Coordinates of C-alpha atoms in Angstrom, one line a residue:
X176 CA 3.4 1.1 31.0
X177 CA 4.9 -2.2 32.0
X178 CA 8.0 -3.0 29.7
X179 CA 7.8 -6.4 28.3
X180 CA 10.5 -8.6 27.2
X181 CA 11.2 -8.4 23.5
X182 CA 10.0 -10.7 20.9
X183 CA 13.7 -12.1 20.0
X184 CA 11.4 -14.4 17.4
X185 CA 12.7 -14.4 13.6
X186 CA 9.3 -13.4 13.2
X187 CA 6.7 -11.5 15.8
X188 CA 4.3 -14.2 17.6
X189 CA 1.1 -12.8 16.3
X190 CA -2.5 -13.0 18.4
X191 CA -4.9 -14.3 16.5
X192 CA -6.7 -11.0 14.7
X193 CA -3.7 -10.0 14.5
X194 CA -2.9 -13.0 11.8
X195 CA -6.9 -12.9 10.7
X196 CA -5.2 -9.3 9.8
X197 CA -2.2 -10.1 7.6
X198 CA -3.8 -13.2 6.4
X199 CA -6.9 -10.3 4.6
X200 CA -3.5 -8.2 3.1
X201 CA -2.4 -12.2 1.3
X202 CA -5.7 -12.4 -0.1
X203 CA -7.1 -9.3 -0.6
X204 CA -4.0 -9.2 -2.5
X205 CA -4.1 -12.2 -4.3
X206 CA -7.4 -12.8 -6.2
X207 CA -6.3 -8.4 -7.1
X208 CA -3.5 -9.2 -8.5
X209 CA -5.1 -12.8 -10.6
X210 CA -7.2 -10.2 -12.6
X211 CA -5.3 -6.5 -12.4
X212 CA -2.0 -7.2 -15.1
X213 CA -4.5 -8.8 -17.7
X214 CA -7.0 -6.0 -17.8
X215 CA -4.9 -3.3 -19.5
X216 CA -4.8 -6.2 -23.1
X217 CA -8.5 -7.4 -22.3
X218 CA -9.7 -3.7 -22.6
X219 CA -7.3 -3.6 -26.0
X220 CA -7.5 -7.0 -27.6
X221 CA -10.5 -8.1 -25.9
X222 CA -12.7 -5.6 -26.2
X223 CA -11.1 -3.3 -29.1
X224 CA -10.8 0.1 -26.6
X225 CA -7.9 2.4 -28.0
X226 CA -5.0 2.9 -26.1
X227 CA -6.3 6.9 -24.8
X228 CA -9.4 4.6 -23.3
X229 CA -7.3 1.9 -22.1
X230 CA -5.3 4.3 -19.8
X231 CA -8.7 6.3 -18.8
X232 CA -9.5 3.9 -17.0
X233 CA -6.6 2.1 -15.3
X234 CA -6.6 5.6 -14.4
X235 CA -10.1 6.1 -12.9
X236 CA -9.6 2.5 -11.1
X237 CA -6.8 4.3 -9.7
X238 CA -8.6 7.6 -8.3
X239 CA -11.8 5.7 -7.1
X240 CA -9.0 4.0 -4.9
X241 CA -6.5 5.8 -3.7
X242 CA -8.3 8.9 -3.9
X243 CA -11.0 7.4 -1.3
X244 CA -8.9 6.1 0.8
X245 CA -9.7 9.1 2.9
X246 CA -13.3 8.5 2.7
X247 CA -12.7 4.9 4.1
X248 CA -10.7 5.8 6.8
X249 CA -13.4 8.2 8.2
X250 CA -16.4 5.6 7.9
X251 CA -13.8 3.3 9.8
X252 CA -13.7 5.6 12.5
X253 CA -17.6 6.5 12.3
X254 CA -19.3 2.9 12.8
X255 CA -16.2 0.4 13.2
X256 CA -13.4 -1.4 10.8
X257 CA -15.9 -5.1 10.5
X258 CA -19.5 -3.1 8.6
X259 CA -16.4 -1.3 6.6
X260 CA -14.3 -4.3 5.3
X261 CA -17.5 -6.6 5.2
X262 CA -19.4 -4.0 3.0
X263 CA -15.3 -3.5 0.6
X264 CA -15.7 -7.5 0.4
X265 CA -19.5 -7.7 -0.5
X266 CA -18.5 -4.4 -3.3
X267 CA -15.5 -5.8 -4.2
X268 CA -17.1 -10.0 -5.6
X269 CA -19.9 -7.3 -6.9
X270 CA -17.3 -5.6 -8.4
X271 CA -15.1 -8.4 -10.5
X272 CA -18.7 -10.1 -11.4
X273 CA -19.5 -7.2 -13.0
X274 CA -16.7 -6.8 -14.8
X275 CA -16.1 -10.5 -16.0
X276 CA -19.6 -10.1 -17.6
X277 CA -19.2 -6.2 -18.3
X278 CA -19.1 -5.6 -22.4
X279 CA -19.1 -1.6 -23.6
X280 CA -16.9 1.3 -22.7
X281 CA -19.5 2.2 -19.6
X282 CA -20.2 -0.8 -17.7
X283 CA -16.2 -1.7 -17.9
X284 CA -15.5 2.0 -16.5
X285 CA -18.7 0.9 -13.4
X286 CA -17.4 -2.1 -12.7
X287 CA -13.4 -0.8 -12.3
X288 CA -15.2 1.7 -10.4
X289 CA -16.9 -0.1 -8.1
X290 CA -13.4 -2.1 -7.9
X291 CA -11.8 0.9 -6.2
X292 CA -14.4 2.1 -4.3
X293 CA -14.6 -1.2 -2.8
X294 CA -11.1 -1.0 -2.1
X295 CA -11.2 2.5 -0.9
X296 CA -13.5 1.1 2.2
X297 CA -10.9 -2.0 2.9
X298 CA -7.9 -1.1 3.0
X299 CA -7.9 1.8 5.1
X300 CA -10.6 -0.4 7.4
X301 CA -7.8 -3.1 7.7
X302 CA -4.3 -0.6 7.5
X303 CA -5.8 1.1 10.8
X304 CA -6.7 -1.9 12.6
X305 CA -3.1 -3.6 11.5
X306 CA -1.6 0.2 13.5
X307 CA -3.6 0.0 16.4
X308 CA -3.1 -4.1 17.1
X309 CA 0.5 -3.4 16.4
X310 CA 0.4 -0.6 19.3
X311 CA -1.2 -2.7 21.6
X312 CA 1.0 -6.0 20.6
X313 CA 3.9 -3.6 21.0
X314 CA 2.4 -2.7 24.5
X315 CA 2.3 -5.9 25.8
X316 CA 4.9 -7.4 23.9
X317 CA 8.0 -4.8 23.6
X318 CA 7.8 -6.5 19.6
X319 CA 8.1 -3.2 17.9
X320 CA 5.4 -2.5 15.8
X321 CA 7.0 -2.3 12.8
X322 CA 8.1 -5.4 13.3
X323 CA 4.8 -6.6 13.5
X324 CA 3.8 -4.0 10.3
X325 CA 6.2 -5.9 8.3
X326 CA 4.9 -8.9 9.0
X327 CA 1.5 -7.4 6.8
X328 CA 3.3 -5.8 4.0
X329 CA 5.3 -9.2 3.7
X330 CA 2.0 -11.3 3.5
X331 CA 0.4 -8.5 0.8
X332 CA 3.7 -8.7 -1.0
X333 CA 3.7 -12.5 -1.4
X334 CA 0.2 -11.7 -2.8
X335 CA 1.1 -9.4 -5.1
X336 CA 4.0 -12.3 -6.1
X337 CA 1.0 -15.0 -6.7
X338 CA -1.8 -13.2 -8.1
X339 CA -0.1 -12.9 -11.7
X340 CA 1.0 -16.6 -11.2
X341 CA -3.0 -17.7 -10.7
X342 CA -3.9 -15.1 -13.1
X343 CA -1.1 -17.1 -15.8
X344 CA -2.2 -19.8 -14.5
X345 CA -5.7 -19.9 -15.2
X346 CA -5.2 -18.8 -18.6
X347 CA -3.1 -21.9 -19.1
X348 CA -5.5 -24.1 -18.0
X349 CA -7.7 -22.4 -20.7
X350 CA -9.6 -20.6 -18.8
X351 CA -9.9 -17.3 -20.3
X352 CA -10.6 -13.2 -18.7
X353 CA -14.2 -13.5 -17.3
X354 CA -12.7 -16.9 -15.7
X355 CA -10.0 -14.4 -14.2
X356 CA -12.4 -12.6 -12.8
X357 CA -14.1 -14.9 -11.3
X358 CA -11.6 -16.7 -9.7
X359 CA -10.8 -13.2 -8.2
X360 CA -14.5 -12.7 -6.9
X361 CA -14.2 -16.9 -4.5
X362 CA -11.0 -15.4 -3.3
X363 CA -12.5 -12.5 -2.2
X364 CA -16.1 -14.6 -0.8
X365 CA -13.2 -16.8 1.3
X366 CA -12.2 -13.6 3.0
X367 CA -15.9 -12.2 3.2
X368 CA -16.3 -15.4 5.1
X369 CA -13.7 -15.0 7.0
X370 CA -14.4 -11.2 8.1
X371 CA -18.0 -12.2 9.1
X372 CA -17.1 -14.8 11.1
X373 CA -13.3 -13.9 13.1
X374 CA -13.6 -9.8 13.4
X375 CA -15.0 -8.6 16.7
X376 CA -17.5 -5.9 17.1
X377 CA -15.1 -2.7 17.9
X378 CA -17.2 -0.8 21.2
X379 CA -19.4 1.7 20.0
X380 CA -17.2 5.0 20.5
X381 CA -20.2 7.8 22.6
X382 CA -20.9 11.0 20.1
X383 CA -18.6 13.7 21.6
X384 CA -19.2 16.8 22.2
X385 CA -17.3 18.2 18.9
X386 CA -18.4 19.4 15.5
X387 CA -18.5 16.7 12.3
X388 CA -16.1 19.6 11.1
X389 CA -13.6 19.5 14.0
X390 CA -12.7 16.4 14.3
X391 CA -10.8 16.6 10.7
X392 CA -9.3 19.3 11.3
X393 CA -7.5 17.6 13.9
X394 CA -5.6 15.5 10.9
X395 CA -5.4 17.7 8.2
X396 CA -4.1 20.5 10.8
X397 CA -2.0 18.2 12.4
X398 CA 1.5 19.6 10.9
X399 CA 4.0 17.1 12.0
X400 CA 1.4 14.6 10.2
X401 CA 1.0 16.3 7.2
X402 CA 5.3 16.6 6.9
X403 CA 4.9 12.5 7.2
X404 CA 2.0 12.5 4.6
X405 CA 4.4 14.9 2.2
X406 CA 7.3 12.7 3.4
X407 CA 5.4 9.6 2.2
X408 CA 4.1 11.1 -1.2
X409 CA 7.8 11.6 -2.3
X410 CA 8.1 8.0 -1.7
X411 CA 5.0 6.5 -3.4
X412 CA 6.1 9.7 -6.3
X413 CA 9.0 7.4 -6.6
X414 CA 7.7 4.0 -6.2
X415 CA 5.2 4.9 -9.3
X416 CA 8.6 4.7 -11.6
X417 CA 8.6 1.2 -11.8
X418 CA 5.4 1.6 -13.9
X419 CA 6.8 5.1 -16.1
X420 CA 10.6 5.5 -15.8
X421 CA 11.6 2.4 -15.6
X422 CA 10.1 0.6 -18.2
X423 CA 11.7 3.4 -20.4
X424 CA 14.8 2.7 -18.9
X425 CA 14.6 -0.8 -20.0
X426 CA 13.7 0.0 -23.2
X427 CA 16.6 2.4 -23.6
X428 CA 18.7 -0.4 -22.8
X429 CA 17.6 -3.7 -24.0
X430 CA 15.4 -2.7 -27.3
X431 CA 11.8 -3.7 -25.9
X432 CA 10.3 -4.1 -22.9
X433 CA 10.0 -8.4 -22.1
X434 CA 12.5 -7.9 -19.3
X435 CA 10.4 -5.7 -17.4
X436 CA 8.2 -9.2 -15.7
X437 CA 11.6 -10.3 -14.5
X438 CA 12.5 -7.2 -12.6
X439 CA 9.3 -6.5 -11.1
X440 CA 9.3 -10.2 -9.7
X441 CA 12.5 -9.2 -8.9
X442 CA 11.1 -6.1 -6.1
X443 CA 8.3 -8.3 -5.1
X444 CA 10.4 -11.4 -4.1
X445 CA 13.0 -9.5 -2.2
X446 CA 10.7 -8.0 -0.4
X447 CA 9.1 -11.3 0.7
X448 CA 12.2 -12.5 1.2
X449 CA 14.0 -9.9 3.2
X450 CA 11.4 -7.5 4.8
X451 CA 10.7 -9.4 8.1
X452 CA 15.1 -9.8 8.7
X453 CA 15.4 -6.4 7.6
X454 CA 12.9 -4.6 9.6
X455 CA 13.8 -7.0 12.6
X456 CA 17.1 -5.5 12.1
X457 CA 16.2 -1.6 11.5
X458 CA 13.3 -1.9 14.4
X459 CA 16.2 -2.6 17.3
X460 CA 18.5 0.1 15.7
X461 CA 17.1 2.7 14.2
X462 CA 14.2 4.8 15.6
X463 CA 11.0 5.0 12.9
X464 CA 12.3 8.6 11.5
X465 CA 15.5 7.1 11.0
X466 CA 14.1 4.4 9.1
X467 CA 11.9 6.5 7.5
X468 CA 15.0 8.9 6.6
X469 CA 17.4 6.3 5.3
X470 CA 15.2 4.0 3.3
X471 CA 13.9 8.0 1.5
X472 CA 17.7 8.3 0.9
X473 CA 18.5 4.9 -0.3
X474 CA 16.0 5.4 -3.0
X475 CA 17.6 8.5 -3.9
X476 CA 20.3 6.7 -4.1
X477 CA 18.9 4.2 -6.6
X478 CA 18.1 6.8 -9.1
X479 CA 21.0 8.4 -9.0
X480 CA 23.0 5.1 -9.9
X481 CA 21.5 4.8 -13.2
X482 CA 23.5 6.9 -15.0
X483 CA 26.3 5.8 -13.4
X484 CA 26.0 1.8 -14.6
X485 CA 27.0 0.4 -17.7
X486 CA 25.2 -0.6 -20.6
X487 CA 27.0 -3.1 -23.1
X488 CA 26.6 -6.6 -22.2
X489 CA 25.1 -5.2 -18.3
X490 CA 22.7 -3.2 -20.4
X491 CA 19.6 -4.2 -17.5
X492 CA 22.2 -3.7 -14.5
X493 CA 21.1 0.0 -14.1
X494 CA 17.3 -0.2 -14.5
X495 CA 18.2 -4.1 -11.7
X496 CA 20.2 -1.9 -9.6
X497 CA 17.2 1.1 -9.7
X498 CA 14.8 -2.1 -8.6
X499 CA 17.1 -3.5 -6.1
X500 CA 18.0 0.1 -3.8
X501 CA 14.3 1.3 -4.3
X502 CA 13.0 -2.2 -3.2
X503 CA 15.3 -1.9 -0.4
X504 CA 14.0 1.5 0.7
X505 CA 10.4 0.5 0.6
X506 CA 11.6 -2.1 2.7
X507 CA 12.9 0.1 5.7
X508 CA 10.7 3.0 5.4
X509 CA 6.8 1.8 4.7
X510 CA 6.9 -0.6 8.4
X511 CA 8.5 2.8 10.0
X512 CA 5.9 5.7 8.3
X513 CA 2.9 3.3 9.2
X514 CA 4.0 3.1 12.6
X515 CA 4.7 6.8 13.1
X516 CA 1.0 7.4 12.7
X517 CA -0.8 6.1 15.4
X518 CA 1.9 8.6 17.1
X519 CA 1.1 11.4 15.2
X520 CA -2.8 11.3 15.4
X521 CA -5.0 10.5 18.2
X522 CA -6.3 6.6 18.2
X523 CA -9.7 7.7 16.8
X524 CA -9.0 9.6 14.3
X525 CA -6.6 6.7 13.1
X526 CA -8.6 5.7 10.3
X527 CA -9.1 9.6 8.9
X528 CA -5.3 9.7 8.9
X529 CA -4.4 5.9 7.2
X530 CA -6.8 6.9 4.5
X531 CA -5.5 10.7 4.2
X532 CA -1.8 9.2 4.0
X533 CA -2.9 7.4 0.9
X534 CA -5.0 9.6 -0.5
X535 CA -2.4 12.5 0.1
X536 CA 0.2 10.5 -1.6
X537 CA -2.0 9.2 -4.1
X538 CA -2.8 13.2 -5.4
X539 CA 0.9 13.9 -5.2
X540 CA 1.4 10.5 -7.7
X541 CA -0.9 12.2 -9.8
X542 CA 0.8 15.7 -10.2
X543 CA 4.2 14.2 -10.3
X544 CA 3.1 10.6 -13.0
X545 CA 2.3 14.3 -15.0
X546 CA 5.4 15.8 -14.2
X547 CA 7.4 13.0 -14.6
X548 CA 5.9 11.7 -18.3
X549 CA 7.4 15.4 -20.0
X550 CA 11.0 14.6 -18.3
X551 CA 11.0 10.8 -19.8
X552 CA 12.3 12.8 -23.4
X553 CA 15.3 14.9 -21.7
X554 CA 19.0 13.1 -21.5
X555 CA 19.6 10.6 -18.9
X556 CA 21.1 12.4 -16.2
X557 CA 18.7 15.7 -16.1
X558 CA 16.1 13.2 -15.7
X559 CA 17.7 10.4 -12.4
X560 CA 18.9 13.6 -11.3
X561 CA 15.6 15.3 -10.7
X562 CA 14.2 12.2 -10.0
X563 CA 16.3 12.1 -7.4
X564 CA 15.8 15.3 -5.7
X565 CA 12.2 13.8 -5.3
X566 CA 13.1 11.4 -2.4
X567 CA 15.6 13.5 -1.6
X568 CA 13.0 16.4 -0.6
X569 CA 11.2 14.0 1.6
X570 CA 14.4 12.5 3.9
X571 CA 14.6 16.9 4.2
X572 CA 11.3 16.9 5.4
X573 CA 11.0 13.5 7.5
X574 CA 13.7 15.3 9.0
X575 CA 11.6 17.7 11.5
X576 CA 9.3 15.0 12.2
X577 CA 10.1 13.8 16.4
X578 CA 11.6 11.2 17.1
X579 CA 10.1 10.3 20.2
X580 CA 7.5 7.9 20.4
X581 CA 3.2 8.8 22.3
X582 CA 2.1 6.9 25.4
X583 CA -0.5 4.5 23.5
X584 CA -4.4 4.9 24.4
X585 CA -5.4 1.7 25.8
X586 CA -6.6 -0.1 22.5
X587 CA -10.4 -2.3 22.8
X588 CA -10.8 -3.2 19.4
X589 CA -7.9 -5.5 18.6
X590 CA -9.4 -8.5 21.5
X591 CA -8.3 -11.8 20.1

C-alpha cells in the first residue's frame, strides 16, 4: 500500500461523497430533533395520554430504531446503501406526516414505529458507507479515519443542537407540534432529493456459494467484534445516564430539573467545538484501541467524581462535571470504535456489523436502564460507584482487542 502524506489541516479535506454523507447526518439530526424533544409533551398534554402510555410510545420508538439497526445493516449489504437510504427517507417523511395528523393511541404508535424503522434503515446504511469511505480516504491521503469519522460525529451533534432550536422557533412563531412534524418532513424531502441525485450506485456483488445463514456468522461468531460490541455497549449504557441518573442528580442538587436543558446544550456544544481538534490530536498519538480504553476511563471518572463534588452554592458542579467528562470520553471513544469496525469484519458485511453494533448496544441500554432505575433510590456513593464500574468493565474488555490494523480491501462504493 502506498503511503500518502497525512492531511495536517484543522479539518480533513473531504471528497464530495464524504461531504454528502456528513451533510446527511447533520440534516438527519436537525429534522429529527426538531420534533423529538416535544413528542412527550404532545402525547401527554396535547393528546391526554397517561404517563405510562407516553413512556411505552417512546420506548417503542427507540426499539423500532436501535433494535432494528441490524436489519437495516443486513439490507445495506444485500442491496447497497442507495436503495436503503432512499427507502428510509421516504418512510421518515411518511412517518412525520402521519404523526402530524395522528390523534389516537393506535395511530400515534403506528407513526412512531414507522419513524423509528425509517432510521433503522437510513442510519446503518449511511454510517457503514461513512466508515467504508473513511478507510478509502485514509488509504488515499494518509488522514486517520478517526478524523473523518469525527467530522461525521460533529455534524450529527450540530444537528442535534440546532434541531430543538428550530422546533422552539416554530413554536414561538405560533406553530404547534404538527408544524414541527411537517418541518421535519420537509428537511427529509431535501435529504431524499440530495441522495437521489448524488448518491452513487454500488456495483452489484455477485452471489457466493456460501449460504445466507453462514454470512451473519462471520459477524456474530467474530469474537473481537463481539468484544467491541460489549465495550461500546458499556459506553452507551453510561451515556444513557444523561436521561436517567443525571435528571435525578440535578433535582437532588437544585430541587428541580430546570437546569437540564443547559447541561444538554453544554454537551452538544462541547462536541461541536472540540470534537475535531480532540480527534485530530488523538488520531496521531493514540492507537484506536488506546483511544477507546482512554475514553471509557474518562467516562468512569465522570461518574466517580459526582459524589466527590461539593453541594451548596455549587450544587450543579457534580452534574456539570459528569456531563463534561462523559462528553469528553464520548469524543475520544466513538470515532475510535467506529473506525475499528472495518478492521474486524469483512467489507461485504460492514453494513450488518455497523447495524449490529447499535442493536447490541440498544439491547444493553434496555437492560442497563432497568437495572439503573432500581438503584436511583440507593445512597449516592453506591449508585455512582456502580455506574463507574460499567465503563471500567468496557475498558478492560477493550484492552483485549488487537491494536493493529488490517489492510483495507479495495473500496468501489465511494467514487465521487
